Coordinates of C-alpha atoms (C1' of nucleotides) in Angstrom, one line a residue:
Chain J
M104 CA -35.2 15.3 -2.9
D105 CA -32.2 13.1 -2.9
E106 CA -31.8 11.8 0.6
N107 CA -28.1 12.1 0.2
A108 CA -28.5 15.9 -0.2
T109 CA -29.6 16.2 3.4
P110 CA -26.7 15.5 5.7
T111 CA -27.4 13.6 8.8
P112 CA -27.6 16.3 11.4
T113 CA -25.4 16.3 14.3
D114 CA -26.7 18.0 17.5
F115 CA -26.5 17.8 21.1
V116 CA -29.6 15.5 21.4
R117 CA -28.1 13.0 18.8
Q118 CA -24.8 13.3 20.7
I119 CA -26.5 12.1 23.9
V120 CA -28.2 9.3 22.1
A121 CA -25.0 8.2 20.4
D122 CA -23.2 8.2 23.7
D123 CA -25.9 6.3 25.4
T124 CA -26.0 3.7 22.6
K125 CA -22.2 3.4 22.9
S126 CA -22.2 2.9 26.6
G127 CA -25.1 0.6 26.6
K128 CA -27.1 2.7 29.0
W129 CA -30.4 1.6 27.6
D130 CA -29.1 -1.9 26.5
G131 CA -28.7 -0.3 23.0
R132 CA -32.3 0.6 22.8
V133 CA -33.5 3.9 21.3
V134 CA -37.2 4.7 21.9
T135 CA -38.5 8.2 21.3
R136 CA -42.0 9.6 21.1
F137 CA -43.9 12.5 19.6
P138 CA -46.6 13.5 22.1
P139 CA -49.0 16.0 20.7
E140 CA -52.1 17.2 22.5
P141 CA -55.0 16.7 20.1
N142 CA -56.3 20.3 20.5
G143 CA -55.1 21.8 17.3
Y144 CA -53.3 21.2 14.1
L145 CA -49.6 20.5 13.8
H146 CA -47.4 23.4 12.7
I147 CA -43.8 23.8 11.3
G148 CA -42.5 23.8 15.0
H149 CA -44.0 20.4 15.5
A150 CA -42.4 19.4 12.3
K151 CA -39.1 20.1 13.8
S152 CA -39.9 17.9 16.8
I153 CA -41.3 15.2 14.5
C154 CA -38.2 15.2 12.4
L155 CA -36.1 15.0 15.6
N156 CA -37.9 12.2 17.3
F157 CA -38.7 10.1 14.2
G158 CA -35.3 10.9 12.7
I159 CA -33.4 9.8 15.7
A160 CA -35.3 6.6 15.9
R161 CA -34.7 5.9 12.2
E162 CA -31.0 6.8 12.4
F163 CA -30.3 4.7 15.4
G164 CA -32.4 1.7 14.5
G165 CA -35.0 2.4 17.2
T166 CA -38.7 3.2 17.3
C167 CA -40.7 6.4 17.7
H168 CA -44.1 6.3 19.2
L169 CA -47.0 8.6 18.3
R170 CA -48.7 9.3 21.6
F171 CA -51.7 11.6 22.0
D172 CA -51.5 13.5 25.2
D173 CA -55.1 13.6 25.8
T174 CA -55.5 14.4 29.5
N175 CA -57.8 17.3 29.1
P176 CA -61.2 16.3 27.7
T177 CA -62.4 19.9 27.6
K178 CA -60.0 20.9 24.8
E179 CA -59.4 17.8 22.8
E180 CA -61.2 16.4 19.8
D181 CA -61.0 13.5 17.4
E182 CA -60.9 15.8 14.4
Y183 CA -57.4 16.8 15.7
V184 CA -56.4 13.2 16.3
L185 CA -57.1 12.4 12.6
A186 CA -55.5 15.6 11.3
I187 CA -52.3 14.9 13.3
Q188 CA -52.0 11.4 12.0
R189 CA -52.5 12.5 8.5
D190 CA -49.9 15.3 8.8
V191 CA -47.2 13.0 10.4
R192 CA -47.7 10.5 7.6
W193 CA -47.6 13.1 4.9
L194 CA -44.4 14.4 6.4
G195 CA -43.0 10.9 5.7
F196 CA -42.9 9.2 9.1
D197 CA -44.5 6.0 10.3
W198 CA -45.1 4.9 13.9
G199 CA -46.0 1.4 12.9
E200 CA -48.0 -0.2 15.6
H201 CA -46.8 2.3 18.1
L202 CA -50.0 4.5 18.4
Y203 CA -50.8 5.3 21.9
Y204 CA -52.9 7.6 24.0
A205 CA -52.2 8.9 27.4
S206 CA -55.8 8.0 28.2
D207 CA -54.8 4.3 27.6
Y208 CA -53.0 4.7 30.9
F209 CA -55.7 6.2 33.0
D210 CA -56.2 3.1 35.0
Q211 CA -52.5 2.5 35.7
L212 CA -52.1 6.2 36.6
H213 CA -55.0 6.0 39.0
A214 CA -53.6 3.0 40.7
W215 CA -50.2 4.7 41.0
A216 CA -51.8 7.7 42.6
I217 CA -53.4 5.5 45.2
Q218 CA -49.9 4.0 45.7
L219 CA -48.5 7.5 46.4
I220 CA -51.4 8.3 48.8
Q221 CA -50.6 5.1 50.7
A222 CA -47.0 6.0 50.9
G223 CA -48.0 9.4 52.3
K224 CA -46.8 11.2 49.2
A225 CA -50.1 12.5 48.0
Y226 CA -53.2 14.1 49.6
V227 CA -56.6 15.4 48.8
D228 CA -56.8 19.2 49.0
E229 CA -60.1 20.9 49.2
Q230 CA -59.0 24.4 49.0
T231 CA -60.2 26.4 46.0
S232 CA -57.9 26.8 43.0
A233 CA -57.4 30.5 44.0
E234 CA -56.4 29.5 47.5
I235 CA -54.0 26.9 46.1
R236 CA -52.5 29.4 43.7
A237 CA -52.1 32.0 46.5
S238 CA -50.6 29.5 48.9
R239 CA -48.1 28.3 46.3
G240 CA -46.2 31.6 46.9
K241 CA -45.0 34.2 44.6
L242 CA -41.9 33.7 42.4
A243 CA -39.5 35.1 45.0
S244 CA -41.3 33.7 48.1
R245 CA -41.9 30.4 49.5
G246 CA -45.2 28.5 49.6
V247 CA -47.5 27.8 52.5
E248 CA -48.7 24.3 53.3
S249 CA -52.3 23.4 52.8
P250 CA -54.4 22.9 56.0
H251 CA -55.2 19.4 54.5
R252 CA -51.7 18.4 53.8
D253 CA -51.4 16.2 56.9
R254 CA -54.7 14.5 56.8
P255 CA -54.6 10.7 57.6
I256 CA -53.9 8.4 54.7
A257 CA -57.2 6.5 55.2
E258 CA -59.1 9.8 54.8
N259 CA -57.2 10.7 51.6
L260 CA -57.9 7.2 50.2
D261 CA -61.5 7.7 51.0
L262 CA -61.8 11.2 49.6
F263 CA -59.9 10.2 46.4
A264 CA -62.2 7.3 45.9
R265 CA -65.2 9.6 46.2
M266 CA -63.6 12.2 43.8
T267 CA -63.2 9.3 41.3
A268 CA -66.8 8.2 41.8
G269 CA -68.1 11.6 41.0
E270 CA -69.4 12.5 44.5
F271 CA -67.8 16.0 44.4
E272 CA -68.3 18.8 42.0
E273 CA -65.6 20.2 39.7
G274 CA -63.3 22.5 41.5
T275 CA -64.0 21.3 45.0
A276 CA -61.0 19.0 45.5
V277 CA -57.8 18.0 43.8
L278 CA -55.2 15.4 44.5
R279 CA -51.7 16.9 45.1
A280 CA -48.3 15.4 45.4
R281 CA -46.8 16.0 48.8
I282 CA -43.4 17.3 48.1
D283 CA -42.1 20.5 49.5
M284 CA -43.9 23.8 49.6
E285 CA -40.6 25.7 50.2
A286 CA -38.9 24.3 47.1
P287 CA -37.3 27.0 45.0
N288 CA -38.6 25.3 42.1
Q289 CA -42.4 26.2 41.8
H290 CA -43.2 22.9 40.3
L291 CA -42.2 21.1 43.4
R292 CA -44.6 23.0 45.7
D293 CA -47.2 20.1 45.9
P294 CA -48.4 20.0 42.3
V295 CA -51.8 19.1 41.4
M296 CA -52.0 15.5 40.2
Y297 CA -55.7 15.1 39.5
R298 CA -58.6 17.6 39.1
I299 CA -62.4 16.8 38.8
L300 CA -63.7 17.3 35.3
K301 CA -67.1 16.0 34.5
A302 CA -66.5 16.2 30.8
S303 CA -66.8 13.5 28.2
H304 CA -63.5 12.4 27.0
H305 CA -63.0 11.6 23.3
R306 CA -61.9 8.2 24.0
T307 CA -63.0 7.2 27.5
G308 CA -66.4 8.8 27.4
A309 CA -67.9 9.3 30.8
K310 CA -65.8 6.7 32.6
W311 CA -63.8 9.3 34.4
C312 CA -64.6 12.2 36.7
V313 CA -61.0 12.9 37.5
Y314 CA -58.3 13.6 35.0
P315 CA -54.5 13.6 35.4
M316 CA -52.5 16.7 35.0
Y317 CA -49.7 16.8 32.3
D318 CA -46.9 16.3 34.8
W319 CA -48.5 13.3 36.4
A320 CA -49.3 11.7 33.1
H321 CA -46.4 12.4 30.8
G322 CA -43.4 10.9 32.6
Q323 CA -45.4 7.8 33.6
S324 CA -46.6 7.3 30.0
D325 CA -43.0 7.6 28.9
S326 CA -42.2 5.0 31.6
I327 CA -45.0 2.6 30.6
E328 CA -43.8 2.8 26.9
K329 CA -40.2 2.3 27.9
I330 CA -39.2 5.4 26.3
T331 CA -35.3 6.0 26.4
H332 CA -35.1 9.7 25.4
S333 CA -38.0 11.9 26.2
I334 CA -37.4 14.9 24.1
C335 CA -39.4 18.1 24.7
T336 CA -39.1 21.9 24.5
L337 CA -37.3 24.2 26.8
E338 CA -40.2 25.3 28.8
F339 CA -40.4 21.9 30.5
R340 CA -36.9 22.1 31.7
E341 CA -38.1 23.2 35.1
H342 CA -40.6 20.4 35.1
R343 CA -37.8 18.0 34.9
P344 CA -37.2 17.6 38.7
L345 CA -40.9 16.8 39.0
Y346 CA -40.7 14.4 36.1
D347 CA -37.9 12.7 37.9
W348 CA -39.6 12.8 41.4
Y349 CA -42.7 11.0 40.3
L350 CA -40.7 8.3 38.5
D351 CA -38.2 7.9 41.4
T352 CA -40.9 8.0 44.1
L353 CA -42.9 5.4 42.2
G354 CA -39.7 3.4 41.6
V355 CA -40.5 2.7 38.1
Y356 CA -38.5 2.6 34.7
H357 CA -37.1 6.1 34.3
P358 CA -36.5 7.6 30.9
Q359 CA -34.2 10.7 30.4
Q360 CA -35.9 14.0 29.6
I361 CA -34.0 16.2 27.2
E362 CA -35.0 19.8 26.3
F363 CA -34.4 21.7 23.1
A364 CA -35.4 25.1 21.8
R365 CA -38.7 25.3 20.1
L366 CA -38.7 26.7 16.6
N367 CA -39.8 30.3 15.8
V368 CA -40.1 31.5 12.2
S369 CA -40.2 35.2 11.3
F370 CA -43.3 36.8 10.0
T371 CA -45.6 34.2 11.5
V372 CA -46.9 33.0 14.9
M373 CA -46.5 29.5 16.2
S374 CA -48.6 29.0 19.2
K375 CA -51.6 26.8 18.8
R376 CA -53.7 29.2 20.9
R377 CA -53.0 32.0 18.4
L378 CA -53.4 29.8 15.4
L379 CA -56.8 28.6 17.0
N380 CA -57.7 32.2 17.4
L381 CA -57.0 33.0 13.7
V382 CA -59.2 30.1 12.7
E383 CA -62.0 30.9 15.1
E384 CA -62.2 34.5 14.2
D385 CA -62.2 33.7 10.5
L386 CA -59.0 35.7 10.0
V387 CA -57.9 32.9 7.8
R388 CA -59.9 30.2 6.0
G389 CA -59.3 27.3 8.5
W390 CA -56.3 25.4 9.8
N391 CA -55.1 24.5 6.3
D392 CA -55.2 28.0 5.0
P393 CA -52.1 28.2 2.8
R394 CA -51.0 31.3 4.8
M395 CA -50.9 29.2 8.0
P396 CA -47.6 27.8 9.3
T397 CA -49.5 24.5 9.9
I398 CA -48.3 21.4 8.0
S399 CA -51.7 21.1 6.4
G400 CA -51.5 24.9 5.3
M401 CA -48.0 24.5 3.9
R402 CA -49.2 21.3 2.1
R403 CA -52.1 23.1 0.5
R404 CA -49.8 25.9 -0.3
G405 CA -47.6 23.6 -2.3
Y406 CA -44.6 23.0 0.1
T407 CA -43.2 19.5 -0.1
A408 CA -42.6 17.1 2.7
E409 CA -39.0 16.8 1.4
A410 CA -38.4 20.6 1.6
I411 CA -39.7 20.7 5.2
R412 CA -37.7 17.8 6.3
H413 CA -34.5 19.3 4.7
F414 CA -35.4 22.6 6.5
A415 CA -35.7 20.7 9.8
A416 CA -32.3 19.1 9.2
I417 CA -30.4 22.3 8.5
I418 CA -31.8 24.5 11.2
G419 CA -30.2 22.4 13.8
V420 CA -31.3 21.6 17.4
D421 CA -30.1 23.7 20.2
T422 CA -31.0 25.2 23.6
T423 CA -30.9 28.8 22.5
E424 CA -34.3 30.3 21.7
S425 CA -34.1 31.7 18.3
T426 CA -36.1 32.8 15.3
V427 CA -35.3 31.3 12.0
D428 CA -35.6 33.6 9.0
V429 CA -38.7 32.6 7.0
A430 CA -36.5 33.1 3.9
L431 CA -34.5 30.0 4.9
L432 CA -37.7 27.9 4.8
E433 CA -38.6 29.4 1.5
H434 CA -35.2 28.8 0.1
C435 CA -35.6 25.0 0.9
V436 CA -39.0 25.0 -0.8
R437 CA -37.6 26.7 -3.8
E438 CA -34.6 24.5 -4.0
D439 CA -36.8 21.4 -4.0
L440 CA -39.5 22.7 -6.3
N441 CA -36.9 23.9 -8.9
K442 CA -35.7 20.4 -9.3
R443 CA -39.1 18.6 -9.5
S444 CA -41.7 21.1 -10.9
P445 CA -42.6 20.8 -14.5
R446 CA -42.8 24.2 -16.2
F447 CA -45.8 25.7 -17.9
M448 CA -46.8 29.1 -19.1
G449 CA -49.6 31.0 -17.4
V450 CA -50.6 34.7 -17.6
L451 CA -51.9 36.1 -14.4
R452 CA -52.9 39.6 -15.6
P453 CA -53.5 39.2 -19.3
L454 CA -52.9 41.8 -22.0
R455 CA -54.2 40.9 -25.4
V456 CA -51.6 40.9 -28.2
V457 CA -52.5 40.6 -32.0
I458 CA -49.7 39.5 -34.3
E459 CA -50.7 41.5 -37.3
N460 CA -48.6 39.7 -39.9
Y461 CA -49.6 36.2 -38.6
P462 CA -52.3 34.6 -40.8
E463 CA -55.9 34.7 -39.5
G464 CA -57.2 31.3 -38.3
R465 CA -53.8 29.7 -38.3
T466 CA -52.6 27.6 -35.4
E467 CA -49.4 25.9 -34.9
E468 CA -47.6 24.1 -32.0
V469 CA -44.2 24.9 -30.6
D470 CA -42.0 22.6 -28.6
A471 CA -41.5 23.5 -25.0
V472 CA -39.0 21.9 -22.5
N473 CA -40.9 20.6 -19.5
N474 CA -38.0 21.0 -17.0
P475 CA -34.5 22.3 -17.8
E476 CA -33.3 20.8 -14.5
D477 CA -34.6 17.4 -15.5
P478 CA -33.9 16.2 -19.1
A479 CA -36.0 13.1 -18.3
A480 CA -39.1 15.3 -18.0
G481 CA -39.2 15.6 -21.8
S482 CA -41.1 18.2 -23.7
R483 CA -44.5 19.1 -24.8
K484 CA -46.4 21.0 -27.5
V485 CA -47.9 24.4 -26.9
P486 CA -50.4 25.9 -29.3
F487 CA -49.6 29.3 -30.8
G488 CA -51.8 31.7 -32.7
R489 CA -52.5 35.2 -34.1
V490 CA -54.0 36.4 -30.8
L491 CA -52.1 35.9 -27.6
Y492 CA -52.1 37.1 -24.0
I493 CA -48.9 38.3 -22.3
E494 CA -48.5 39.6 -18.8
R495 CA -49.4 43.2 -18.3
D496 CA -46.3 43.8 -16.3
D497 CA -44.2 42.7 -19.3
F498 CA -45.1 45.8 -21.3
M499 CA -44.3 49.5 -20.6
E500 CA -45.2 52.3 -22.9
D501 CA -42.4 54.4 -21.6
P502 CA -39.9 52.1 -19.9
P503 CA -36.9 53.1 -17.7
K504 CA -33.5 52.0 -18.9
Q505 CA -33.4 48.8 -16.8
F506 CA -36.7 47.4 -18.2
F507 CA -35.8 44.8 -20.8
R508 CA -39.3 43.7 -21.7
L509 CA -41.7 44.7 -24.3
A510 CA -42.1 48.4 -25.3
P511 CA -43.2 50.3 -28.4
G512 CA -40.9 49.5 -31.3
R513 CA -39.0 46.9 -29.3
E514 CA -38.4 43.3 -30.1
V515 CA -38.6 40.5 -27.6
R516 CA -38.7 36.7 -27.6
L517 CA -41.9 34.8 -27.0
R518 CA -40.6 31.7 -25.2
Y519 CA -40.2 28.7 -27.6
A520 CA -42.1 30.6 -30.2
Y521 CA -41.0 33.7 -32.2
F522 CA -39.5 37.2 -31.9
V523 CA -42.1 39.8 -31.9
T524 CA -42.0 43.6 -32.2
C525 CA -44.5 46.0 -30.7
T526 CA -45.9 48.2 -33.5
N527 CA -48.9 49.8 -31.9
V528 CA -50.6 50.4 -28.6
V529 CA -54.4 50.3 -28.5
K530 CA -56.0 52.2 -25.6
D531 CA -59.5 52.6 -24.3
P532 CA -60.4 56.1 -25.5
A533 CA -62.4 56.7 -22.4
T534 CA -60.0 55.6 -19.8
G535 CA -56.7 55.7 -21.5
E536 CA -56.1 52.1 -20.4
I537 CA -54.0 49.9 -22.6
V538 CA -56.4 47.2 -23.9
E539 CA -54.3 45.6 -26.7
L540 CA -50.9 45.5 -28.3
R541 CA -50.3 45.1 -32.0
C542 CA -47.2 43.4 -33.0
T543 CA -45.4 41.8 -35.9
Y544 CA -43.5 38.5 -35.7
D545 CA -40.4 37.3 -37.6
P546 CA -41.2 33.9 -39.2
A547 CA -37.5 33.1 -39.3
T548 CA -37.2 33.0 -35.5
K549 CA -39.5 30.0 -35.0
G550 CA -38.5 28.1 -31.8
G551 CA -36.9 31.2 -30.4
D552 CA -33.6 31.6 -32.3
S553 CA -32.8 34.1 -35.0
P554 CA -30.6 32.9 -37.9
D555 CA -28.9 36.2 -37.9
G556 CA -27.9 35.9 -34.3
R557 CA -30.1 38.6 -32.9
K558 CA -30.5 38.3 -29.1
P559 CA -33.5 40.1 -27.6
K560 CA -32.8 41.2 -24.0
A561 CA -36.0 39.6 -22.8
T562 CA -38.0 36.4 -23.2
L563 CA -41.7 36.6 -22.4
H564 CA -44.2 33.9 -21.4
W565 CA -47.5 33.9 -23.3
V566 CA -50.6 31.8 -24.0
S567 CA -52.7 31.5 -27.1
A568 CA -56.0 33.3 -26.5
E569 CA -58.0 30.7 -28.5
H570 CA -56.6 27.8 -26.4
A571 CA -56.2 29.4 -23.0
V572 CA -57.8 27.9 -19.9
P573 CA -59.3 30.5 -17.6
A574 CA -58.3 30.1 -13.9
E575 CA -58.3 31.7 -10.5
V576 CA -55.0 32.2 -9.0
R577 CA -54.4 33.0 -5.2
L578 CA -51.3 34.9 -4.4
Y579 CA -50.0 34.7 -0.8
D580 CA -47.7 36.9 1.2
H581 CA -46.6 36.6 4.8
L582 CA -49.3 36.4 7.3
F583 CA -47.8 39.3 9.3
T584 CA -46.1 42.5 8.2
R585 CA -43.4 42.3 10.8
E586 CA -40.6 39.8 11.4
D587 CA -41.8 39.7 15.0
P588 CA -45.6 39.8 15.3
D589 CA -45.3 40.7 18.9
E590 CA -43.7 44.0 18.1
V591 CA -46.7 46.2 18.5
A592 CA -47.5 49.8 19.6
E593 CA -48.8 50.4 23.1
G594 CA -52.2 48.9 23.7
Q595 CA -52.1 46.8 20.5
G596 CA -52.1 43.1 20.2
W597 CA -50.3 40.8 17.9
R598 CA -53.2 40.8 15.5
A599 CA -52.5 44.4 14.7
N600 CA -49.6 43.2 12.7
L601 CA -51.7 40.8 10.4
N602 CA -50.9 41.5 6.8
P603 CA -54.1 42.8 5.1
R604 CA -52.7 41.9 1.8
S605 CA -51.6 38.3 2.8
L606 CA -54.1 37.0 0.2
E607 CA -54.7 38.4 -3.2
T608 CA -57.1 36.5 -5.5
L609 CA -56.8 37.0 -9.2
T610 CA -59.6 35.9 -11.6
G611 CA -59.5 35.8 -15.3
C612 CA -56.0 34.4 -15.5
R613 CA -55.2 32.5 -18.7
L614 CA -53.2 29.4 -18.6
E615 CA -51.8 27.0 -21.3
P616 CA -54.1 24.2 -22.1
A617 CA -52.1 21.5 -20.2
L618 CA -52.8 23.3 -17.0
G619 CA -56.6 22.8 -17.2
D620 CA -56.9 19.3 -15.8
L621 CA -54.3 18.7 -13.3
P622 CA -55.0 16.6 -10.1
V623 CA -55.4 18.5 -6.8
E624 CA -52.0 19.2 -5.2
S625 CA -50.1 19.1 -8.5
R626 CA -47.1 21.4 -8.2
V627 CA -45.8 23.2 -11.3
Q628 CA -43.8 26.2 -12.2
F629 CA -45.3 29.0 -14.2
E630 CA -42.3 30.2 -16.1
R631 CA -40.8 33.5 -14.9
L632 CA -43.5 33.8 -12.1
G633 CA -43.1 31.2 -9.6
Y634 CA -44.2 27.8 -8.2
F635 CA -48.0 27.0 -8.1
C636 CA -50.1 24.2 -7.0
V637 CA -53.7 23.0 -7.7
D638 CA -56.0 23.9 -5.0
P639 CA -58.8 21.5 -3.8
D640 CA -61.3 24.3 -4.6
S641 CA -60.7 23.6 -8.4
K642 CA -63.6 22.5 -10.5
P643 CA -63.4 20.7 -13.9
G644 CA -62.5 23.3 -16.5
A645 CA -62.1 25.9 -13.8
P646 CA -58.8 25.3 -12.0
V647 CA -57.8 27.2 -8.9
F648 CA -54.1 27.6 -8.4
N649 CA -52.2 28.7 -5.2
R650 CA -48.9 30.5 -5.7
T651 CA -46.4 28.6 -3.4
L652 CA -43.7 31.1 -3.9
T653 CA -42.4 33.5 -6.5
L654 CA -39.2 33.0 -8.4
K655 CA -36.4 35.3 -7.5
D656 CA -37.1 38.5 -9.5
E657 CA -34.4 40.8 -10.5
W658 CA -36.7 43.4 -12.0
A659 CA -38.8 43.4 -8.9
R660 CA -35.7 43.8 -6.8
L661 CA -34.6 46.8 -8.8
Q662 CA -38.0 48.3 -8.5
K663 CA -38.1 47.8 -4.8
K664 CA -34.7 49.5 -4.4
G665 CA -36.0 52.4 -6.5
K666 CA -33.2 52.0 -8.9
T667 CA -35.5 52.1 -12.0
A668 CA -35.3 55.8 -12.9
Chain Z
rU262 C1' -36.7 40.9 44.1
rG263 C1' -36.5 33.8 44.1
rC264 C1' -35.2 29.6 40.8
rC265 C1' -33.7 27.9 35.9
rC266 C1' -31.6 28.8 31.1
rC267 C1' -29.2 31.4 27.1
rC268 C1' -25.6 35.2 24.7
rU269 C1' -20.5 33.5 17.9
rC270 C1' -21.4 37.5 11.1
rG271 C1' -27.9 40.8 9.6
rU272 C1' -30.2 35.6 10.7
rU273 C1' -29.1 30.6 12.0
rC274 C1' -26.0 26.5 13.0
rA275 C1' -20.5 24.8 13.6
rA276 C1' -15.8 25.0 15.8
rU277 C1' -16.1 19.2 22.0
rG278 C1' -8.6 24.0 25.3
rG279 C1' -5.1 24.5 19.1
rC280 C1' -6.0 28.6 11.9
rA281 C1' -13.5 31.5 14.1
rG282 C1' -16.3 28.0 9.4
rG283 C1' -21.0 26.8 6.7
rA284 C1' -26.0 27.8 5.1
rC285 C1' -29.6 31.7 4.5
rC286 C1' -29.7 36.8 3.6
rC287 C1' -27.4 41.2 1.2
rC288 C1' -24.0 43.4 -2.4
rG289 C1' -21.2 42.8 -7.1
rG290 C1' -19.9 40.0 -11.4
rA291 C1' -20.3 35.8 -15.2
rC292 C1' -23.7 33.0 -17.8
rU293 C1' -28.6 32.5 -19.7
rU294 C1' -34.5 31.0 -25.0
rU295 C1' -37.3 31.7 -17.4
rG296 C1' -34.3 39.2 -15.2
rG297 C1' -35.3 31.7 -13.0
rA298 C1' -31.5 28.1 -12.2
rU299 C1' -26.3 27.7 -12.0
rC300 C1' -21.2 29.6 -11.2
rC301 C1' -17.6 33.2 -9.1
rG302 C1' -16.3 37.1 -5.7
rG303 C1' -17.4 40.3 -1.5
rG304 C1' -20.0 41.3 3.2
rU305 C1' -17.3 45.4 10.5
rA306 C1' -19.3 38.2 14.6
rU307 C1' -17.1 35.2 19.8
rG308 C1' -21.8 41.0 24.9
rG309 C1' -17.9 43.3 28.7
rU310 C1' -13.9 43.1 32.3
rG311 C1' -10.6 40.2 34.9
rG312 C1' -8.5 35.2 35.9
rU313 C1' -6.5 30.1 34.7
rU314 C1' -3.4 28.4 30.4
rC315 C1' 2.2 27.9 26.1
rG316 C1' -2.7 28.7 23.9
rA317 C1' -9.6 30.5 25.6
rA318 C1' -15.6 31.3 21.6
rU319 C1' -14.6 27.0 24.7
rC320 C1' -12.8 26.6 31.7
rC321 C1' -13.5 30.2 36.3
rA322 C1' -15.4 35.0 38.6
rC323 C1' -17.9 39.3 38.3
rC324 C1' -20.8 42.7 35.2
rG325 C1' -24.2 43.5 31.2
rG326 C1' -28.2 41.8 28.0
rG327 C1' -32.2 38.4 26.7
rG328 C1' -35.7 34.5 27.9
rG329 C1' -38.7 31.0 30.9
rC330 C1' -41.4 29.7 35.5
rA331 C1' -46.6 32.1 40.1
rA332 C1' -53.6 26.9 35.0
rC333 C1' -57.5 22.5 38.9
rC334 C1' -53.5 23.9 30.4
rA335 C1' -50.0 21.0 27.7

RNA sequence: UGCCCCCUCGUUCAAUGGCAGGACCCCGGACUUUGGAUCCGGGUAUGGUGGUUCGAAUCCACCGGGGGCAACCA
């Protein structure tokens, strides 16, 4: 997509950055970061954050770091690290040499922890996690101080050293910041800084027995990297006082945390926990299932990076929790695909048509425009013959008034070819099913125009039976049947709203020859049907297509409204 | 019965004390060798009540509604 078509967004985060740049608050530097935890694949919500962080860096001449927030070895895997990098790159962003891991900072973090202990600002607590949770107090009440809170500094130092050395079992001790058990903000009630985890870390292996908690790791990582604007989602707003406390207490470089509303999209779920659940329970075919709101899923589905970036630009950035209509995302994809997709003809549910007055054994080629939106795309030849396939939906034996397509005795245009008139309907005598149409064609209409000015009300797509490529086509619908998957009956979970018809696999489709050998991920339009792309499951001579999205369909709209009497 | 945050067309984002506007969506029409695309027109919004002000979506107060926070997750 033309970069000019996407206006540079203006939002409150960019406003802050612009103001800071102007005032010289950070010496004119702009450094942001995208800090995913490698415990799942990136989704469209992350895309919003990626576009925000990398976008701001690009617009203000700054840099954006990719930092893996890998502080929990029990949930994180290298597979995710690789997938995340691939997805960010595919989206069109580049972190240059600024690839970091929170685990790179474990030594520094540990040294800082000792510094806090020495300052009397942290202590080792040997209460159980249940005791700690209970003593932290309810939402409306205050917390109670740990019996270990006032233990001597030397003892804390010793205990923490032994925790680090692996002398204690998991769950037997933690290091806590010594702040205020009566703070109205729960996060300030002596938060845990380190817990004992005897798990192998994807990068540091068995080096550590203690791992930093998110709050302890995140702000300090920002500080080490000299981040200027640490942009995160709304749920971390109440963590900000803690973010600030750690940095201030340590007396180190202190970035500004800014929170924005995470993206929700209708008819899907966005939490990594739920997406992981769908994958693990085989409710979808993996993280990159085309029905998933993951970046890799959308990519496999045929969405373009440009469309996703444009979507991110127009939804804006705000502090109000909201759910964006999936139709807006789909609009962005259609808009982009309309401009760039070469057109072809493909028949999903074939109905055989014999042109009775067309000579047996004859074949000719007709000229077809590749993309009416792009004259530079040129044209191609499409073979035509006596036996064709058309879409079953394009014929009705007894059509309602609003049906413009083929019917007995009616003339329609075959796109780029000829006008044909249906003369007979052949049915299976046993089932009554229509198995073939007999038609005649008007040789004077070659190319699709009649010298006498006749204008059929419909133009149909078709393929020559002799030349057609057989294919599998996968049709997708929304993953959930409700705008809000959480809207469920008593006692039911979000999965009750999974759409049982989110995937429909069609075999025996017939495509024009040019579609037989396209590279994986090629994106095309099947005329009158929608946008499709080549799935990696394709084999030579046996392509598999995913339907990215349908075209808008006036006839389908009328049917849906029941106005087709 | 604590703390924090948020309420503008159906949805979403603008309007930074000065004519409430755009996009999506929906409806209707034009055009059309894709019932596509495109173009044109239409579509009951500032949660409520007070206050400040020449003037309030915007500032203040109260009320109402919604969301977040009680992992040794991030």
